[in-house]
Short mmCIF file of C-alpha atoms in Angstrom, two decimals:
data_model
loop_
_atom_site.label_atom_id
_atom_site.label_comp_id
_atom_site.label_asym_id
_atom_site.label_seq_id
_atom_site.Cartn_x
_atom_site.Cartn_y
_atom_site.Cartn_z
CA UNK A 1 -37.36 9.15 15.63
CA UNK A 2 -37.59 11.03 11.92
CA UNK A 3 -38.22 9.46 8.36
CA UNK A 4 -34.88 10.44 7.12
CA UNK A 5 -34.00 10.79 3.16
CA UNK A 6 -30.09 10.30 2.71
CA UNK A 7 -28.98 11.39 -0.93
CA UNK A 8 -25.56 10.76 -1.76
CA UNK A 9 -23.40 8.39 0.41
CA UNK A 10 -20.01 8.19 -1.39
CA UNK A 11 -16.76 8.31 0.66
CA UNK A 12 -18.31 10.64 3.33
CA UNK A 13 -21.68 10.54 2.94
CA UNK A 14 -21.71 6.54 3.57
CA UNK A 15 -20.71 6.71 6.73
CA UNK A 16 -22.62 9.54 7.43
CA UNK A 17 -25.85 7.45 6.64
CA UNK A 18 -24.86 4.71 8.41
CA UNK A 19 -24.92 6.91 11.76
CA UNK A 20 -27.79 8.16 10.78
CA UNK A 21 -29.28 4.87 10.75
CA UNK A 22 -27.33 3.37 13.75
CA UNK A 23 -28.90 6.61 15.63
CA UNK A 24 -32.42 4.73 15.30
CA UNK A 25 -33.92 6.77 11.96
CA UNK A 26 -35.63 5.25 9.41
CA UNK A 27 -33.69 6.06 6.59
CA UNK A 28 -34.82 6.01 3.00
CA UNK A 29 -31.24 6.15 0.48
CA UNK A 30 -30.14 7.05 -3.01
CA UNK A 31 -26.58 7.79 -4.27
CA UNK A 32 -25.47 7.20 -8.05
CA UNK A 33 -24.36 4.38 -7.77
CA UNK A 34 -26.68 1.68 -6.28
CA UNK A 35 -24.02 -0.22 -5.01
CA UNK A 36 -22.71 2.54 -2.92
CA UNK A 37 -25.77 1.71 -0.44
CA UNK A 38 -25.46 -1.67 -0.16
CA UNK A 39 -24.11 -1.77 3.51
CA UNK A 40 -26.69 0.56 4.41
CA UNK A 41 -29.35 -1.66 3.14
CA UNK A 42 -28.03 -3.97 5.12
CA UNK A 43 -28.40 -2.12 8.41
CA UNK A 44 -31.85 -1.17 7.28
CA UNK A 45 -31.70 1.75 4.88
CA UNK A 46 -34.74 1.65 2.58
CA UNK A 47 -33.23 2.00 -1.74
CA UNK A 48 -35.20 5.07 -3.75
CA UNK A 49 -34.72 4.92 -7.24
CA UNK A 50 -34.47 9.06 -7.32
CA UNK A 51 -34.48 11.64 -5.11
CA UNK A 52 -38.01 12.55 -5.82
CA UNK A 53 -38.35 8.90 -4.74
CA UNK A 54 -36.56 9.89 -1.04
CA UNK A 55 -38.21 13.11 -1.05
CA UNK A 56 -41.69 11.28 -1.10
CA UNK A 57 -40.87 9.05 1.55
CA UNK A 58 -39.19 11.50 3.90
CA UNK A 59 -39.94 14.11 6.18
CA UNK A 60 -36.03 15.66 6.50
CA UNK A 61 -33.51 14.17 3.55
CA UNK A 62 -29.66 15.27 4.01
CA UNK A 63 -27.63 15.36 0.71
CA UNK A 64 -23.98 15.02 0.65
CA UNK A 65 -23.19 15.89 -2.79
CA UNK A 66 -19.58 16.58 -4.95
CA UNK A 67 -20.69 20.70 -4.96
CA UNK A 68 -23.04 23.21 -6.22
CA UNK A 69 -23.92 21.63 -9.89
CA UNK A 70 -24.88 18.70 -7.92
CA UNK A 71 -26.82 19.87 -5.36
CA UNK A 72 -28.68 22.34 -7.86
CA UNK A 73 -29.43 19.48 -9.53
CA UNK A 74 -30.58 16.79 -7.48
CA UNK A 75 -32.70 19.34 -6.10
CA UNK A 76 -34.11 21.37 -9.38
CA UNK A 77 -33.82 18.51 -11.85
CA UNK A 78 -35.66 16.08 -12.98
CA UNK A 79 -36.57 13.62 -10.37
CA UNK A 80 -34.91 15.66 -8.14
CA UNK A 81 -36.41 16.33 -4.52
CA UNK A 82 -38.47 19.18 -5.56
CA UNK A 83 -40.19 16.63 -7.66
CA UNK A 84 -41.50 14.16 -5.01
CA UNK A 85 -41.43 16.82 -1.74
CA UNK A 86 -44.74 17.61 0.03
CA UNK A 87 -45.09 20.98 1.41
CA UNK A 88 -43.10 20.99 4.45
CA UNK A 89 -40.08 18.71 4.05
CA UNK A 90 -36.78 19.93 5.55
CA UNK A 91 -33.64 19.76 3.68
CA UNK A 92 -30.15 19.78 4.81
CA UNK A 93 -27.23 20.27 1.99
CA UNK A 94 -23.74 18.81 4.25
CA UNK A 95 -21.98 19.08 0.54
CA UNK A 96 -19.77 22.35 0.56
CA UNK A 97 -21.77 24.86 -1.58
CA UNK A 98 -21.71 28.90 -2.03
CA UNK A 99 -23.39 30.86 0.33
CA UNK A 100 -25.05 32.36 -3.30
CA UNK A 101 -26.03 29.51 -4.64
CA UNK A 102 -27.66 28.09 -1.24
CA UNK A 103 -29.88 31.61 -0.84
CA UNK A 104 -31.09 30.89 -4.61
CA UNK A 105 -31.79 26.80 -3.95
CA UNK A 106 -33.88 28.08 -0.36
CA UNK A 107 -36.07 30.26 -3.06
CA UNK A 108 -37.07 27.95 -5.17
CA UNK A 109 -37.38 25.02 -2.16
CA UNK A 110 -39.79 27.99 -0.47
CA UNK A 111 -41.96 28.09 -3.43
CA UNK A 112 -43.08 23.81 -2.97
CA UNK A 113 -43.03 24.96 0.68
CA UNK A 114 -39.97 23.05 1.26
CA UNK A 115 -37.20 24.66 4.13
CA UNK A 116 -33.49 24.39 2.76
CA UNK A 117 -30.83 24.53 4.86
CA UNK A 118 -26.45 24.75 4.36
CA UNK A 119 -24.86 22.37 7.02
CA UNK A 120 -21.45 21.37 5.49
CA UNK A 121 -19.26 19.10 7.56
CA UNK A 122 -15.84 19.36 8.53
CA UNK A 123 -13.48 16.48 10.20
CA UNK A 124 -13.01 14.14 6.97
CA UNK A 125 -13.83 10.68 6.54
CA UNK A 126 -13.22 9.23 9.99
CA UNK A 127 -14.85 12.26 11.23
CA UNK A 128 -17.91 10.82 9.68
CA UNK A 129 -17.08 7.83 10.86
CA UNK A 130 -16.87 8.03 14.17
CA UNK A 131 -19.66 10.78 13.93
CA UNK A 132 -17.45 13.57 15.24
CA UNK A 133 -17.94 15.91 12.52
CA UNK A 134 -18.40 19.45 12.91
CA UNK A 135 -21.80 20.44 11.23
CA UNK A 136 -21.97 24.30 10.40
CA UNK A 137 -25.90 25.23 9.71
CA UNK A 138 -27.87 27.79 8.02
CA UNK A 139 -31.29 28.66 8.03
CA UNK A 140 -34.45 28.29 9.91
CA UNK A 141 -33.86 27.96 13.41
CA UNK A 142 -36.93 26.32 14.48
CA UNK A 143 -36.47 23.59 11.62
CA UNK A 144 -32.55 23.14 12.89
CA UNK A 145 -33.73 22.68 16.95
CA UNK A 146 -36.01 20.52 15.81
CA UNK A 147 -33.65 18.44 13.44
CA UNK A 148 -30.76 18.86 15.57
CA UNK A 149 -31.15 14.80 16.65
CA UNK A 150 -30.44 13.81 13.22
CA UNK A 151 -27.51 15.93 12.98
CA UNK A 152 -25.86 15.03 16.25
CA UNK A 153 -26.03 11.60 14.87
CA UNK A 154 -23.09 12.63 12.40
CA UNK A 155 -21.49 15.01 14.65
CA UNK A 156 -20.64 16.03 17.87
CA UNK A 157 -20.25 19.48 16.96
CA UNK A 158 -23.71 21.05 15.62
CA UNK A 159 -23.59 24.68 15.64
CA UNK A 160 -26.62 27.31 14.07
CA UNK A 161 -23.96 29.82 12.60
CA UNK A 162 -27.42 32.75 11.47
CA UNK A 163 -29.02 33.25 8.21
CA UNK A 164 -28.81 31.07 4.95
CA UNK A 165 -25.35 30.93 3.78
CA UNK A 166 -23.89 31.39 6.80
CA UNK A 167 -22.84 27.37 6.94
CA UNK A 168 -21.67 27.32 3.44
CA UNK A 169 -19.42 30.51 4.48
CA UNK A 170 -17.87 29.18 7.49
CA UNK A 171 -16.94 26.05 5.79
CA UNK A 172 -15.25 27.97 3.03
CA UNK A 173 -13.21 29.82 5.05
CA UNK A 174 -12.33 27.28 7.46
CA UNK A 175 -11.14 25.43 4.23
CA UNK A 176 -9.72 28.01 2.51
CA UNK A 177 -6.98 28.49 6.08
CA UNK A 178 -6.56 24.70 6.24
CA UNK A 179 -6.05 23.83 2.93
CA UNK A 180 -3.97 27.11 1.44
CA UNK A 181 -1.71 26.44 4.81
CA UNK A 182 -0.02 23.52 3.74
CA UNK A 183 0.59 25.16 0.03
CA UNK A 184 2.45 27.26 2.25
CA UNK A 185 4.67 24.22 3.69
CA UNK A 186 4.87 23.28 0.41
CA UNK A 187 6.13 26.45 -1.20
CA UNK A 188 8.93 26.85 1.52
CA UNK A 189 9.82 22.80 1.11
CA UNK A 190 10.50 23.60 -2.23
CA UNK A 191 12.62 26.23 -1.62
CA UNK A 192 14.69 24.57 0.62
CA UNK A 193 15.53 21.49 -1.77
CA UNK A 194 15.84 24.23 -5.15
CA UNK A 195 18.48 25.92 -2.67
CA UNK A 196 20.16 22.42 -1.34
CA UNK A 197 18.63 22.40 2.28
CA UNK A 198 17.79 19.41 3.86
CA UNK A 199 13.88 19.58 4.06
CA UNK A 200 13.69 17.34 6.70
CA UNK A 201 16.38 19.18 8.69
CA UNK A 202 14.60 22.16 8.40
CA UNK A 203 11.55 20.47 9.88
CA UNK A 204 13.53 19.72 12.77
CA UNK A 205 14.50 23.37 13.36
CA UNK A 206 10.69 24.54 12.53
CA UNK A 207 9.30 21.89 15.24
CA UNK A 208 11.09 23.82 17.49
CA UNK A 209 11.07 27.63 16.47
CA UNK A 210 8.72 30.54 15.88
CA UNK A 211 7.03 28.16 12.94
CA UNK A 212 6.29 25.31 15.45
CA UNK A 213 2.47 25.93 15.73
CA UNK A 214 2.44 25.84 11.96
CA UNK A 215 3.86 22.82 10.65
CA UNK A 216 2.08 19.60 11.83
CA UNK A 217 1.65 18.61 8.85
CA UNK A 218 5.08 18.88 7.66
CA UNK A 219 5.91 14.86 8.46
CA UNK A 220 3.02 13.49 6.39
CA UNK A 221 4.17 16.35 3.45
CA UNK A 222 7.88 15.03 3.90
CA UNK A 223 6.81 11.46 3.86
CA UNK A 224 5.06 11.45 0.74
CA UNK A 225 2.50 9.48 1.05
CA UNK A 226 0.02 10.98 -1.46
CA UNK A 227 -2.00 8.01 -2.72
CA UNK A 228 -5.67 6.39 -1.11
CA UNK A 229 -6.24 9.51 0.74
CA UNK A 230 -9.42 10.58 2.23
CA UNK A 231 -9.62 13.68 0.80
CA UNK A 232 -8.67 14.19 -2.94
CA UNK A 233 -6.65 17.01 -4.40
CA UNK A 234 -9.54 17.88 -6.84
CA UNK A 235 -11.78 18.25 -3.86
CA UNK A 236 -9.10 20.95 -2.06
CA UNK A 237 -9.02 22.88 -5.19
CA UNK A 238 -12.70 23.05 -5.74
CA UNK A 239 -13.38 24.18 -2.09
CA UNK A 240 -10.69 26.78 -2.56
CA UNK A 241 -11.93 28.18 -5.80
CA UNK A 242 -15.08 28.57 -4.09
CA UNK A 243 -13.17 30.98 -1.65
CA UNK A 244 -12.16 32.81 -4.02
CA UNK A 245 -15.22 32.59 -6.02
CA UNK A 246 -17.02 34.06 -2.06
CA UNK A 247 -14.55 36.87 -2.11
CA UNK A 248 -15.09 38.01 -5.47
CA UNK A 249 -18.69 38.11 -5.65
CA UNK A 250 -17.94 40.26 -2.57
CA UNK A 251 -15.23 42.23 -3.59
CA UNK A 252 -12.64 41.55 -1.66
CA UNK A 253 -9.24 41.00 -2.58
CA UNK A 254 -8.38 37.34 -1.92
CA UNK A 255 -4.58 37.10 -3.02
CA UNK A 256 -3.36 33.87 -0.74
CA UNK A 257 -6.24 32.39 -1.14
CA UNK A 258 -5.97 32.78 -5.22
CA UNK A 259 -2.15 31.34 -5.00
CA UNK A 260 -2.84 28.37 -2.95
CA UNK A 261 -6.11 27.86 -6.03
CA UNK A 262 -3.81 28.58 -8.59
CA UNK A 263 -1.18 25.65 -7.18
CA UNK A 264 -4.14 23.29 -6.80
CA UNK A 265 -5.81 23.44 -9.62
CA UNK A 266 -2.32 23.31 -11.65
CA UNK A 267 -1.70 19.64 -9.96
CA UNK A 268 -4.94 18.92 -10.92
CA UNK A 269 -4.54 19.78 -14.25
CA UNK A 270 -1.54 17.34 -13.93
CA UNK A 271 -2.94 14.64 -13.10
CA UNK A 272 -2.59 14.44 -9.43
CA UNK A 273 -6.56 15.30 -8.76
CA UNK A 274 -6.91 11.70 -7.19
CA UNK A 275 -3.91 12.50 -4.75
CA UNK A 276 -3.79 13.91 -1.65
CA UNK A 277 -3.66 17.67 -1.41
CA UNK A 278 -0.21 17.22 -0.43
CA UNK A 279 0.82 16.45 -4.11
CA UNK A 280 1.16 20.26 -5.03
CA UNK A 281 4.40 19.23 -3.96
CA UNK A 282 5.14 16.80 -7.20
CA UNK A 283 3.73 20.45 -9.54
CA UNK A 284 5.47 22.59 -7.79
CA UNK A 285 8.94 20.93 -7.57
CA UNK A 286 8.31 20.18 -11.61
CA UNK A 287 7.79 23.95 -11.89
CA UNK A 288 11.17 24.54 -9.91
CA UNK A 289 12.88 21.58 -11.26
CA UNK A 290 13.99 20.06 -8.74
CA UNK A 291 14.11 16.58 -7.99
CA UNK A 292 13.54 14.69 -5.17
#
């Protein structure tokens, strides 16, 4: 068993912990917001006042963090792990970051003789639940093997994908196709009312045609049922602007992927960050004006 630091357990990272826990760890926590943890306490988690404070008391501490201004600092800042981590403490970021700004954090961990590893998570909130995420890892391979308990306690997927950044990439792109698909359903729903179709009688016909492997998610889009999700609109536009942001720095032309950011981050902008990422559909019929 591992003296495990858990920084950050919010809607996903909570239940994350609590396997963690649950898998036998001591686990030393900090998120925020104190009362975030409380469960967690009660099944034995140990409260830090700062993640120096886990860093200290840990020998591997997993952050699940908003993005990369968070994880930069809760690592760099003040207080942050850097701050209380002895010379070979290994990190692993399951927050979505950029493959960039992972290579840069590893650096600066390497120089307190810290190993920093991307493993971003994929399967949502009951994924984490019922610790069947997907964990995509970067890094140090002898520091994943000999981590890899502590990750299979969240998931049931654990997979070394190479070199730094290589985590943070494939959970970019596998967000960018599952997130910019359904602006697609969303785009051609739109058209369909705007031209007097019945949406849901053109779901029919797609459930049974050439688009049939494509629209599964077309019920819970048609059923509108946008609010208490487990995944926010603001988080589907950040993760897809980070796409884009990948295929810039690269220099790749990204045009889908820009659309489906622009139509996110304009329902954002609206208001409908707190939504599910199915409420493009409330932006983009107000852009066509039509109403539903």
């Amino acid at each position: 068993m591992s003296d495990v630091g858990f920084i950050g357990v919010g809607k996903i990272g909570n239940p994350m912990c609590a396997n963690v826990i649950k898998g036998g760890h001591r686990v030393v926590v900090h998120d925020l917001v104190e009362e975030h943890a409380a469960n967690l306490i009660e099944l034995g988690a140990i409260w830090a006042e700062s993640p120096a404070a886990v860093a200290s008391q840990s020998e591997v501490v997993l952050t699940s963090l908003p993005g990369p201004p968070e994880v930069t600092a809760v690592l760099r800042g003040a207080d942050g792990i850097l701050e209380g981590a002895e010379p070979g403490l290994v990190c692993f970021d399951l927050s979505t970051n950029l493959p960039s700004t992972v290579k840069m954090l590893a650096e600066r961990a390497a120089e307190r003789g810290v190993v920093f590893h991307d493993s971003p998570v994929s399967n949502g909130v009951q994924g984490a639940i019922d610790a069947t995420l997907a964990v995509m890892v970067g890094g140090d391979q002898a520091s994943f093997e000999k981590y890899r308990p502590v990750l299979e306690c969240i998931g049931n997927n654990v997979f070394h994908m190479g070199e730094l950044g290589m985590g943070a990439l494939t959970k970019i792109t596998n967000n960018m196709v599952s997130i910019s698909s359904i602006q697609l359903l969303v785009e051609a729903t739109v058209i369909a009312e705007a031209a007097g179709l019945d949406a849901h009688k053109a779901y029919e016909v797609m459930s049974v045609a050439s688009a049939q492997n494509y629209v599964q998610n077309m019920p819970t889009l048609l059923e509108r049922e946008f609010d208490d999700p487990s995944f926010f609109l603001k988080w589907a536009a950040k993760d897809v602007s980070l796409a884009v942001q990948v295929a810039r720095e690269q220099g790749v032309p990204s045009p889908m992927a820009s659309a489906a950011s622009d139509m996110l981050n304009r329902a954002k902008n609206r208001g409908y960050d707190l939504l599910s990422p199915m409420a493009t559909l409330l932006s983009a019929e107000e852009d066509a004006g039509v109403s539903h």
